[in-house]
XYZ file of N, CA, C and O in Angstrom:
748
model
N 0.845 -1.175 0.000
C 0.000 0.000 0.000
C 0.892 1.240 0.000
O 1.818 1.344 0.789
N 0.616 2.169 -0.903
C 1.392 3.392 -0.980
C 1.224 4.201 0.299
O 0.109 4.357 0.801
N 2.335 4.693 0.818
C 2.324 5.501 2.028
C 3.278 6.667 1.792
O 4.491 6.478 1.659
N 2.734 7.876 1.743
C 3.557 9.047 1.419
C 4.621 9.301 2.480
O 5.688 9.822 2.174
N 4.387 8.892 3.710
C 5.423 9.115 4.721
C 6.632 8.204 4.475
O 7.766 8.601 4.741
N 6.405 7.004 3.947
C 7.540 6.154 3.568
C 8.329 6.842 2.462
O 9.561 6.908 2.515
N 7.623 7.392 1.479
C 8.300 8.128 0.406
C 9.071 9.315 0.987
O 10.202 9.589 0.587
N 8.472 10.004 1.950
C 9.138 11.137 2.590
C 10.394 10.721 3.341
O 11.423 11.403 3.283
N 10.330 9.586 4.023
C 11.512 9.100 4.741
C 12.607 8.682 3.770
O 13.788 8.951 4.008
N 12.224 8.034 2.679
C 13.224 7.661 1.678
C 13.877 8.913 1.084
O 15.105 8.988 0.950
N 13.044 9.888 0.743
C 13.560 11.138 0.176
C 14.491 11.830 1.176
O 15.569 12.312 0.806
N 14.080 11.875 2.440
C 14.902 12.524 3.463
C 16.256 11.841 3.583
O 17.292 12.504 3.748
N 16.273 10.515 3.498
C 17.545 9.787 3.584
C 18.467 10.234 2.460
O 19.646 10.539 2.702
N 17.960 10.294 1.227
C 18.785 10.730 0.092
C 19.230 12.183 0.241
O 20.398 12.519 0.011
N 18.304 13.058 0.615
C 18.638 14.490 0.740
C 19.687 14.692 1.827
O 20.618 15.488 1.666
N 19.576 13.968 2.926
C 20.591 14.063 3.987
C 21.957 13.642 3.458
O 22.965 14.299 3.735
N 22.000 12.560 2.681
C 23.272 12.094 2.121
C 23.894 13.142 1.209
O 25.109 13.243 1.112
N 23.047 13.930 0.538
C 23.519 14.983 -0.374
C 23.988 16.210 0.408
O 24.628 17.071 -0.144
N 23.666 16.296 1.683
C 24.096 17.439 2.484
C 22.962 18.358 2.887
O 23.202 19.423 3.452
N 21.730 18.010 2.573
C 20.596 18.801 3.046
C 19.711 19.385 1.972
O 18.580 19.782 2.253
N 20.194 19.474 0.740
C 19.358 19.930 -0.378
C 19.707 19.107 -1.618
O 20.828 18.607 -1.751
N 18.721 18.983 -2.497
C 18.929 18.203 -3.715
C 17.911 18.659 -4.756
O 16.770 18.973 -4.409
N 18.318 18.648 -6.004
C 17.381 19.003 -7.073
C 16.257 17.980 -7.125
O 16.454 16.799 -6.834
N 15.080 18.455 -7.491
C 13.931 17.551 -7.622
C 14.198 16.454 -8.648
O 13.812 15.304 -8.429
N 14.823 16.813 -9.757
C 15.097 15.812 -10.790
C 15.967 14.680 -10.256
O 15.669 13.512 -10.473
N 17.028 15.034 -9.571
C 17.917 13.998 -9.031
C 17.197 13.167 -7.981
O 17.289 11.935 -7.988
N 16.473 13.820 -7.082
C 15.768 13.096 -6.033
C 14.752 12.129 -6.628
O 14.670 10.967 -6.211
N 13.987 12.582 -7.613
C 12.996 11.697 -8.214
C 13.661 10.507 -8.886
O 13.191 9.380 -8.772
N 14.773 10.744 -9.560
C 15.460 9.634 -10.217
C 15.978 8.638 -9.189
O 15.874 7.431 -9.369
N 16.529 9.113 -8.069
C 17.009 8.212 -7.016
C 15.860 7.404 -6.419
O 15.992 6.196 -6.192
N 14.732 8.055 -6.179
C 13.575 7.339 -5.641
C 13.075 6.292 -6.635
O 12.742 5.173 -6.252
N 13.031 6.661 -7.910
C 12.599 5.692 -8.927
C 13.566 4.513 -8.969
O 13.134 3.353 -9.016
N 14.854 4.791 -8.963
C 15.847 3.707 -9.017
C 15.766 2.814 -7.781
O 15.990 1.607 -7.873
N 15.411 3.385 -6.638
C 15.228 2.566 -5.439
C 14.017 1.650 -5.603
O 14.073 0.459 -5.269
N 12.928 2.183 -6.133
C 11.734 1.374 -6.368
C 12.041 0.263 -7.376
O 11.682 -0.897 -7.187
N 12.741 0.612 -8.419
C 13.128 -0.352 -9.471
C 14.040 -1.443 -8.890
O 13.880 -2.623 -9.173
N 14.984 -1.037 -8.065
C 15.910 -1.985 -7.441
C 15.164 -2.944 -6.520
O 15.463 -4.138 -6.491
N 14.188 -2.453 -5.778
C 13.402 -3.318 -4.906
C 12.657 -4.372 -5.726
O 12.640 -5.554 -5.361
N 12.068 -3.956 -6.818
C 11.343 -4.903 -7.672
C 12.318 -5.915 -8.269
O 12.033 -7.113 -8.316
N 13.481 -5.442 -8.665
C 14.488 -6.339 -9.255
C 14.996 -7.355 -8.234
O 15.094 -8.547 -8.521
N 15.301 -6.901 -7.030
C 15.883 -7.775 -6.003
C 14.879 -8.653 -5.283
O 15.146 -9.807 -4.979
N 13.735 -8.064 -4.941
C 12.799 -8.740 -4.047
C 11.482 -9.146 -4.713
O 10.679 -9.838 -4.093
N 11.243 -8.635 -5.919
C 10.015 -8.981 -6.616
C 8.813 -8.148 -6.218
O 7.691 -8.424 -6.634
N 9.032 -7.101 -5.415
C 7.933 -6.211 -5.041
C 8.489 -4.817 -4.765
O 9.659 -4.654 -4.420
N 7.646 -3.795 -4.933
C 8.096 -2.420 -4.711
C 8.125 -2.048 -3.232
O 7.446 -2.671 -2.416
N 8.879 -1.033 -2.910
C 8.864 -0.464 -1.563
C 7.607 0.392 -1.410
O 6.905 0.293 -0.419
N 7.328 1.219 -2.405
C 6.244 2.192 -2.307
C 4.937 1.759 -2.964
O 3.871 2.118 -2.508
N 5.009 1.074 -4.061
C 3.793 0.750 -4.799
C 3.201 1.961 -5.486
O 2.003 2.028 -5.750
N 4.037 2.931 -5.787
C 3.625 4.145 -6.481
C 3.339 3.818 -7.948
O 3.702 2.749 -8.444
N 2.722 4.748 -8.648
C 2.447 4.579 -10.072
C 3.697 4.989 -10.851
O 4.179 6.116 -10.715
N 4.211 4.064 -11.667
C 5.413 4.310 -12.457
C 5.007 4.942 -13.784
O 4.099 4.449 -14.454
N 5.690 6.031 -14.147
C 5.304 6.791 -15.336
C 6.549 7.277 -16.070
O 7.523 7.692 -15.443
N 6.493 7.246 -17.402
C 7.517 7.879 -18.230
C 7.116 9.334 -18.445
O 5.998 9.613 -18.876
N 8.038 10.241 -18.138
C 7.840 11.657 -18.425
C 9.057 12.126 -19.210
O 10.016 11.385 -19.385
N 9.024 13.361 -19.676
C 10.082 13.854 -20.560
C 11.487 13.667 -20.008
O 12.391 13.287 -20.731
N 11.673 13.937 -18.722
C 13.017 13.870 -18.141
C 13.368 12.488 -17.605
O 14.403 12.311 -16.996
N 12.491 11.505 -17.814
C 12.791 10.149 -17.388
C 11.646 9.527 -16.620
O 10.558 10.097 -16.511
N 11.893 8.350 -16.058
C 10.854 7.666 -15.302
C 10.648 8.318 -13.939
O 11.597 8.798 -13.323
N 9.384 8.353 -13.503
C 9.055 8.975 -12.220
C 8.063 8.124 -11.444
O 7.407 7.244 -11.997
N 7.944 8.446 -10.171
C 6.919 7.905 -9.286
C 5.828 8.975 -9.231
O 6.009 10.029 -8.625
N 4.715 8.717 -9.883
C 3.704 9.734 -10.139
C 3.095 10.353 -8.883
O 2.978 11.578 -8.786
N 2.685 9.535 -7.941
C 2.045 10.077 -6.731
C 3.065 10.886 -5.921
O 2.780 11.997 -5.466
N 4.262 10.335 -5.776
C 5.320 11.036 -5.040
C 5.643 12.364 -5.713
O 5.846 13.377 -5.030
N 5.661 12.388 -7.039
C 5.926 13.628 -7.770
C 4.903 14.698 -7.421
O 5.256 15.869 -7.241
N 3.644 14.306 -7.300
C 2.614 15.286 -6.931
C 2.885 15.904 -5.563
O 2.709 17.096 -5.371
N 3.305 15.097 -4.606
C 3.653 15.635 -3.290
C 4.900 16.513 -3.377
O 4.960 17.584 -2.775
N 5.882 16.057 -4.130
C 7.129 16.809 -4.276
C 6.858 18.190 -4.866
O 7.489 19.175 -4.484
N 5.905 18.256 -5.779
C 5.599 19.526 -6.433
C 4.584 20.370 -5.670
O 4.191 21.433 -6.120
N 4.161 19.876 -4.504
C 3.277 20.660 -3.662
C 1.813 20.605 -4.047
O 1.039 21.482 -3.666
N 1.403 19.592 -4.798
C 0.017 19.496 -5.237
C -0.907 18.864 -4.208
O -2.082 18.692 -4.462
N -0.396 18.489 -3.068
C -1.217 17.868 -2.030
C -1.248 18.778 -0.805
O -0.344 19.587 -0.584
N -2.271 18.609 0.014
C -2.432 19.447 1.201
C -1.280 19.247 2.186
O -0.766 18.141 2.316
N -0.895 20.313 2.903
C 0.128 20.178 3.961
C -0.327 19.215 5.045
O -1.514 18.949 5.206
N 0.643 18.704 5.798
C 0.352 17.789 6.891
C 0.109 16.378 6.406
O -0.648 15.628 7.000
N 0.785 16.007 5.337
C 0.492 14.745 4.672
C 1.520 13.649 4.900
O 1.395 12.586 4.335
N 2.541 13.867 5.669
C 3.574 12.847 5.872
C 4.824 13.139 5.070
O 5.931 12.891 5.529
N 4.674 13.671 3.871
C 5.825 14.066 3.051
C 6.496 15.276 3.705
O 7.712 15.314 3.886
N 5.680 16.259 4.067
C 6.241 17.506 4.592
C 6.769 17.373 6.024
O 7.359 18.305 6.551
N 6.597 16.219 6.655
C 7.274 15.956 7.931
C 8.772 15.790 7.705
O 9.567 15.996 8.615
N 9.141 15.408 6.477
C 10.530 15.073 6.166
C 11.167 16.015 5.152
O 12.354 16.299 5.233
N 10.382 16.482 4.193
C 10.906 17.308 3.104
C 10.186 18.643 3.093
O 8.955 18.700 3.129
N 10.962 19.745 3.016
C 10.386 21.087 2.994
C 9.739 21.382 1.649
O 10.027 20.737 0.646
N 8.909 22.389 1.663
C 8.183 22.795 0.463
C 9.123 23.077 -0.698
O 10.274 23.471 -0.515
N 8.565 22.932 -1.880
C 9.299 23.163 -3.126
C 9.817 24.601 -3.179
O 9.079 25.538 -2.921
N 11.098 24.737 -3.502
C 11.672 26.058 -3.678
C 12.825 25.929 -4.662
O 13.735 25.129 -4.450
N 12.770 26.683 -5.739
C 13.812 26.651 -6.763
C 14.078 25.241 -7.279
O 15.217 24.877 -7.561
N 13.033 24.426 -7.361
C 13.143 23.054 -7.873
C 14.134 22.207 -7.072
O 14.801 21.340 -7.614
N 14.202 22.506 -5.775
C 15.081 21.739 -4.886
C 14.300 21.284 -3.671
O 13.403 21.971 -3.193
N 14.680 20.116 -3.200
C 14.109 19.591 -1.961
C 15.123 19.823 -0.850
O 16.330 19.742 -1.073
N 14.624 20.120 0.328
C 15.510 20.248 1.477
C 14.851 19.556 2.666
O 13.644 19.305 2.672
N 15.665 19.254 3.640
C 15.159 18.559 4.819
C 14.253 19.469 5.633
O 14.562 20.647 5.838
N 13.166 18.916 6.109
C 12.254 19.665 6.968
C 12.748 19.670 8.412
O 12.352 20.523 9.199
N 13.614 18.694 8.745
C 14.135 18.593 10.108
C 15.362 17.702 10.119
O 15.603 16.934 9.194
N 16.122 17.799 11.192
C 17.251 16.897 11.377
C 16.723 15.576 11.917
O 15.712 15.542 12.619
N 17.431 14.508 11.610
C 17.008 13.192 12.090
C 18.194 12.247 12.073
O 19.215 12.508 11.445
N 18.027 11.149 12.764
C 18.980 10.037 12.735
C 18.337 8.910 11.946
O 17.109 8.839 11.850
N 19.144 8.011 11.451
C 18.602 6.904 10.663
C 17.564 6.126 11.459
O 16.547 5.709 10.912
N 17.761 5.962 12.739
C 16.791 5.208 13.537
C 15.427 5.900 13.606
O 14.426 5.280 13.943
N 15.372 7.207 13.289
C 14.094 7.923 13.258
C 13.256 7.538 12.034
O 12.058 7.811 11.996
N 13.887 6.908 11.056
C 13.190 6.486 9.836
C 12.502 5.152 10.116
O 12.820 4.123 9.528
N 11.545 5.195 10.992
C 10.939 3.987 11.537
C 10.040 3.226 10.568
O 9.652 2.089 10.844
N 9.724 3.801 9.433
C 8.897 3.104 8.450
C 9.732 2.374 7.400
O 9.183 1.666 6.558
N 11.052 2.553 7.464
C 11.930 1.916 6.481
C 12.534 0.645 7.066
O 13.148 0.672 8.130
N 12.391 -0.448 6.351
C 12.967 -1.722 6.783
C 14.475 -1.725 6.531
O 15.011 -0.880 5.804
N 15.139 -2.696 7.121
C 16.573 -2.870 6.863
C 16.821 -3.110 5.374
O 17.781 -2.592 4.808
N 15.951 -3.896 4.742
C 16.094 -4.168 3.305
C 15.962 -2.884 2.497
O 16.721 -2.657 1.542
N 15.033 -2.018 2.885
C 14.868 -0.743 2.185
C 16.088 0.141 2.387
O 16.586 0.752 1.439
N 16.598 0.205 3.615
C 17.805 1.005 3.867
C 18.991 0.485 3.064
O 19.789 1.278 2.541
N 19.098 -0.827 2.916
C 20.168 -1.398 2.087
C 20.015 -0.977 0.629
O 21.005 -0.671 -0.044
N 18.781 -0.955 0.149
C 18.536 -0.511 -1.223
C 18.926 0.954 -1.372
O 19.585 1.332 -2.350
N 18.536 1.790 -0.424
C 18.891 3.212 -0.496
C 20.403 3.390 -0.517
O 20.937 4.185 -1.306
N 21.101 2.655 0.339
C 22.566 2.738 0.370
C 23.164 2.289 -0.960
O 24.106 2.909 -1.470
N 22.628 1.216 -1.531
C 23.116 0.720 -2.812
C 22.881 1.743 -3.918
O 23.790 2.035 -4.712
N 21.677 2.285 -3.988
C 21.351 3.271 -5.016
C 22.218 4.513 -4.839
O 22.762 5.041 -5.814
N 22.393 4.957 -3.608
C 23.244 6.128 -3.364
C 24.686 5.843 -3.782
O 25.327 6.684 -4.415
N 25.183 4.669 -3.438
C 26.551 4.309 -3.807
C 26.768 4.283 -5.313
O 27.840 4.632 -5.800
N 25.755 3.873 -6.047
C 25.873 3.782 -7.506
C 25.610 5.102 -8.216
O 26.232 5.388 -9.239
N 24.685 5.923 -7.695
C 24.229 7.092 -8.446
C 24.340 8.416 -7.696
O 24.141 9.468 -8.297
N 24.641 8.379 -6.403
C 24.659 9.602 -5.604
C 25.645 10.647 -6.081
O 25.421 11.848 -5.902
N 26.725 10.212 -6.709
C 27.746 11.150 -7.181
C 27.314 11.909 -8.439
O 27.914 12.912 -8.800
N 26.264 11.441 -9.095
C 25.826 12.051 -10.354
C 25.059 13.347 -10.098
O 24.339 13.468 -9.114
N 25.208 14.297 -11.025
C 24.370 15.492 -10.953
C 23.047 15.188 -11.645
O 22.852 14.101 -12.196
N 22.133 16.145 -11.630
C 20.795 15.871 -12.162
C 20.811 15.541 -13.653
O 20.069 14.671 -14.109
N 21.664 16.166 -14.408
C 21.725 15.875 -15.848
C 22.258 14.465 -16.089
O 21.710 13.708 -16.884
N 23.324 14.103 -15.372
C 23.915 12.773 -15.551
C 22.951 11.655 -15.151
O 22.854 10.645 -15.835
N 22.240 11.844 -14.038
C 21.337 10.788 -13.597
C 20.131 10.682 -14.532
O 19.624 9.586 -14.774
N 19.677 11.796 -15.103
C 18.596 11.741 -16.095
C 19.074 11.013 -17.347
O 18.359 10.157 -17.886
N 20.279 11.346 -17.813
C 20.840 10.657 -18.983
C 20.987 9.167 -18.705
O 20.688 8.338 -19.568
N 21.450 8.831 -17.507
C 21.605 7.422 -17.143
C 20.257 6.697 -17.216
O 20.174 5.592 -17.753
N 19.218 7.308 -16.659
C 17.892 6.681 -16.680
C 17.398 6.501 -18.107
O 16.824 5.462 -18.443
N 17.637 7.481 -18.968
C 17.220 7.359 -20.370
C 17.936 6.197 -21.058
O 17.331 5.480 -21.850
N 19.194 6.009 -20.726
C 20.002 4.982 -21.388
C 19.870 3.598 -20.759
O 19.990 2.594 -21.455
N 19.649 3.518 -19.450
C 19.720 2.236 -18.742
C 18.405 1.768 -18.124
O 18.396 0.765 -17.408
N 17.343 2.464 -18.374
C 16.015 2.039 -17.908
C 15.151 1.866 -19.161
O 14.394 2.770 -19.532
N 15.262 0.712 -19.824
C 14.556 0.535 -21.091
C 13.037 0.589 -20.969
O 12.346 0.725 -21.980
N 12.505 0.520 -19.756
C 11.065 0.662 -19.587
C 10.599 2.090 -19.849
O 9.421 2.333 -20.105
N 11.519 3.054 -19.759
C 11.179 4.448 -20.034
C 10.997 4.630 -21.532
O 11.796 4.150 -22.332
N 9.944 5.330 -21.897
C 9.693 5.698 -23.288
C 9.453 7.199 -23.333
O 8.761 7.742 -22.467
N 9.999 7.855 -24.323
C 9.824 9.295 -24.457
C 8.340 9.596 -24.717
O 7.806 9.211 -25.756
N 7.688 10.300 -23.797
C 6.261 10.579 -23.972
C 5.981 11.811 -24.829
O 4.826 12.170 -25.038
N 7.031 12.470 -25.276
C 6.916 13.645 -26.146
C 5.972 14.708 -25.567
O 4.981 15.091 -26.165
N 6.296 15.140 -24.363
C 5.552 16.218 -23.726
C 4.346 15.773 -22.918
O 3.662 16.591 -22.334
N 4.098 14.508 -22.854
C 2.959 13.983 -22.093
C 3.496 13.044 -21.018
O 4.567 13.282 -20.469
N 2.779 11.982 -20.737
C 3.266 10.944 -19.834
C 2.697 9.607 -20.292
O 1.637 9.558 -20.906
N 3.435 8.549 -20.002
C 3.023 7.192 -20.348
C 3.206 6.302 -19.125
O 4.250 6.364 -18.478
N 2.214 5.489 -18.852
C 2.329 4.562 -17.727
C 3.407 3.522 -18.022
O 3.577 3.102 -19.166
N 4.152 3.164 -16.994
C 5.096 2.049 -17.070
C 4.441 0.914 -16.298
O 4.261 1.004 -15.081
N 4.064 -0.130 -16.993
C 3.421 -1.253 -16.322
C 4.479 -2.095 -15.617
O 5.651 -2.092 -15.992
N 4.029 -2.821 -14.607
C 4.949 -3.744 -13.942
C 5.472 -4.773 -14.940
O 6.640 -5.144 -14.895
N 4.611 -5.225 -15.837
C 5.060 -6.211 -16.819
C 6.193 -5.652 -17.683
O 7.206 -6.317 -17.888
N 6.022 -4.417 -18.141
C 7.069 -3.791 -18.963
C 8.370 -3.643 -18.168
O 9.458 -3.919 -18.666
N 8.240 -3.202 -16.916
C 9.428 -3.065 -16.071
C 10.106 -4.413 -15.869
O 11.330 -4.533 -16.021
N 9.335 -5.428 -15.543
C 9.906 -6.758 -15.311
C 10.567 -7.313 -16.567
O 11.630 -7.935 -16.493
N 9.962 -7.069 -17.714
C 10.587 -7.499 -18.969
C 11.904 -6.745 -19.181
O 12.901 -7.324 -19.606
N 11.920 -5.463 -18.843
C 13.146 -4.660 -18.956
C 14.232 -5.160 -18.017
O 15.418 -5.004 -18.295
N 13.820 -5.770 -16.912
C 14.769 -6.312 -15.944
C 15.224 -7.725 -16.300
O 15.982 -8.339 -15.563
N 14.718 -8.250 -17.423
C 15.198 -9.532 -17.911
C 14.297 -10.723 -17.679
O 14.659 -11.848 -18.005
N 13.108 -10.511 -17.123
C 12.180 -11.624 -16.924
C 11.575 -12.046 -18.261
O 11.274 -11.208 -19.102
N 11.383 -13.338 -18.422
C 10.698 -13.840 -19.600
C 9.243 -13.377 -19.563
O 8.695 -13.110 -18.497
N 8.627 -13.317 -20.742
C 7.277 -12.776 -20.868
C 6.287 -13.420 -19.894
O 5.580 -12.716 -19.177
N 6.225 -14.737 -19.854
C 5.251 -15.435 -19.003
C 5.479 -15.114 -17.524
O 4.540 -14.830 -16.786
N 6.740 -15.149 -17.074
C 7.059 -14.859 -15.673
C 6.732 -13.397 -15.351
O 6.177 -13.094 -14.286
N 7.068 -12.489 -16.272
C 6.764 -11.069 -16.069
C 5.260 -10.854 -15.944
O 4.807 -10.081 -15.090
N 4.483 -11.534 -16.772
C 3.021 -11.419 -16.708
C 2.499 -11.906 -15.362
O 1.639 -11.264 -14.753
N 3.000 -13.041 -14.889
C 2.555 -13.611 -13.610
C 2.858 -12.672 -12.445
O 1.991 -12.402 -11.608
N 4.093 -12.196 -12.387
C 4.485 -11.301 -11.289
C 3.699 -9.996 -11.371
O 3.208 -9.487 -10.361
N 3.547 -9.463 -12.577
C 2.819 -8.202 -12.763
C 1.364 -8.344 -12.316
O 0.825 -7.432 -11.666
N 0.733 -9.449 -12.652
C -0.654 -9.665 -12.221
C -0.760 -9.678 -10.700
O -1.683 -9.088 -10.123
N 0.190 -10.326 -10.049
C 0.190 -10.370 -8.579
C 0.405 -8.970 -7.989
O -0.287 -8.574 -7.052
N 1.349 -8.223 -8.537
C 1.611 -6.871 -8.034
C 0.411 -5.956 -8.247
O 0.070 -5.160 -7.366
N -0.231 -6.061 -9.398
C -1.416 -5.242 -9.671
C -2.562 -5.615 -8.734
O -3.283 -4.742 -8.251
N -2.731 -6.906 -8.469
C -3.776 -7.351 -7.539
C -3.515 -6.788 -6.140
O -4.446 -6.315 -5.467
N -2.262 -6.820 -5.720
C -1.907 -6.269 -4.407
C -2.196 -4.779 -4.353
O -2.719 -4.272 -3.355
N -1.871 -4.056 -5.435
C -2.115 -2.614 -5.463
C -3.617 -2.325 -5.408
O -4.052 -1.429 -4.689
N -4.410 -3.079 -6.153
C -5.863 -2.877 -6.144
C -6.447 -3.121 -4.759
O -7.307 -2.359 -4.308
N -5.978 -4.156 -4.086
C -6.449 -4.436 -2.729
C -6.071 -3.286 -1.801
O -6.891 -2.797 -1.036
N -4.840 -2.826 -1.895
C -4.389 -1.710 -1.050
C -5.192 -0.454 -1.307
O -5.606 0.241 -0.378
N -5.425 -0.144 -2.583
C -6.198 1.054 -2.916
C -7.632 0.931 -2.423
O -8.207 1.891 -1.919
N -8.194 -0.252 -2.547
C -9.556 -0.485 -2.073
C -9.641 -0.299 -0.559
O -10.567 0.341 -0.056
N -8.678 -0.845 0.159
C -8.657 -0.687 1.611
C -8.483 0.772 2.004
O -9.112 1.247 2.950
N -7.628 1.484 1.287
C -7.400 2.895 1.586
C -8.666 3.700 1.339
O -9.045 4.539 2.154
N -9.348 3.455 0.226
C -10.597 4.173 -0.065
C -11.645 3.857 0.995
O -12.404 4.735 1.398
N -11.675 2.608 1.437
C -12.669 2.214 2.449
C -12.378 2.883 3.788
O -13.285 3.349 4.466
N -11.092 2.961 4.159
C -10.699 3.565 5.443
C -10.760 5.070 5.396
O -11.044 5.734 6.383
N -10.436 5.665 4.239
C -10.345 7.114 4.102
C -11.181 7.554 2.903
O -10.644 7.930 1.874
N -12.521 7.534 3.026
C -13.353 7.922 1.886
C -13.040 9.332 1.426
O -12.697 10.194 2.234
N -13.186 9.539 0.131
C -12.845 10.834 -0.469
C -13.919 11.864 -0.262
O -15.021 11.680 -0.142
């Protein structure tokens, strides 16, 4: 089930590693790569966000809306990341890793791995990397295109039948989570 506070804690971990501020483009790419790495390693996402191709690369759609300030304050994201300013994210508060109580050890390992591989890149380099090394991304030409779990799994090397099976299970889990969320928190 998608939880914006988990996304906020993941973002805060990356922003802290960068020294307290980070461009939105770089942060989104790191979060996407963490989600992709979780699916590759464990067969399931950390966030369960909607994966989308946009002009500058693959993104986590729901998280992007929070990052851009399209959601009401007091939502869990802003406990960790300050409001959008100059297309940069900054920490809303100081914290220790143990304060990231919604992140599992496996998730923290993924964040460390993603940071070790891509943290040194600037926003242009990490966007170029995603364009070249994330074959699930397709240029939407000014719009956006959904990235299905099946497409992502195929891009990660799964055979068609296995990718279909895993994707069906992940989609079923997402539908159940969304249904439970709507039932608990009617709109």
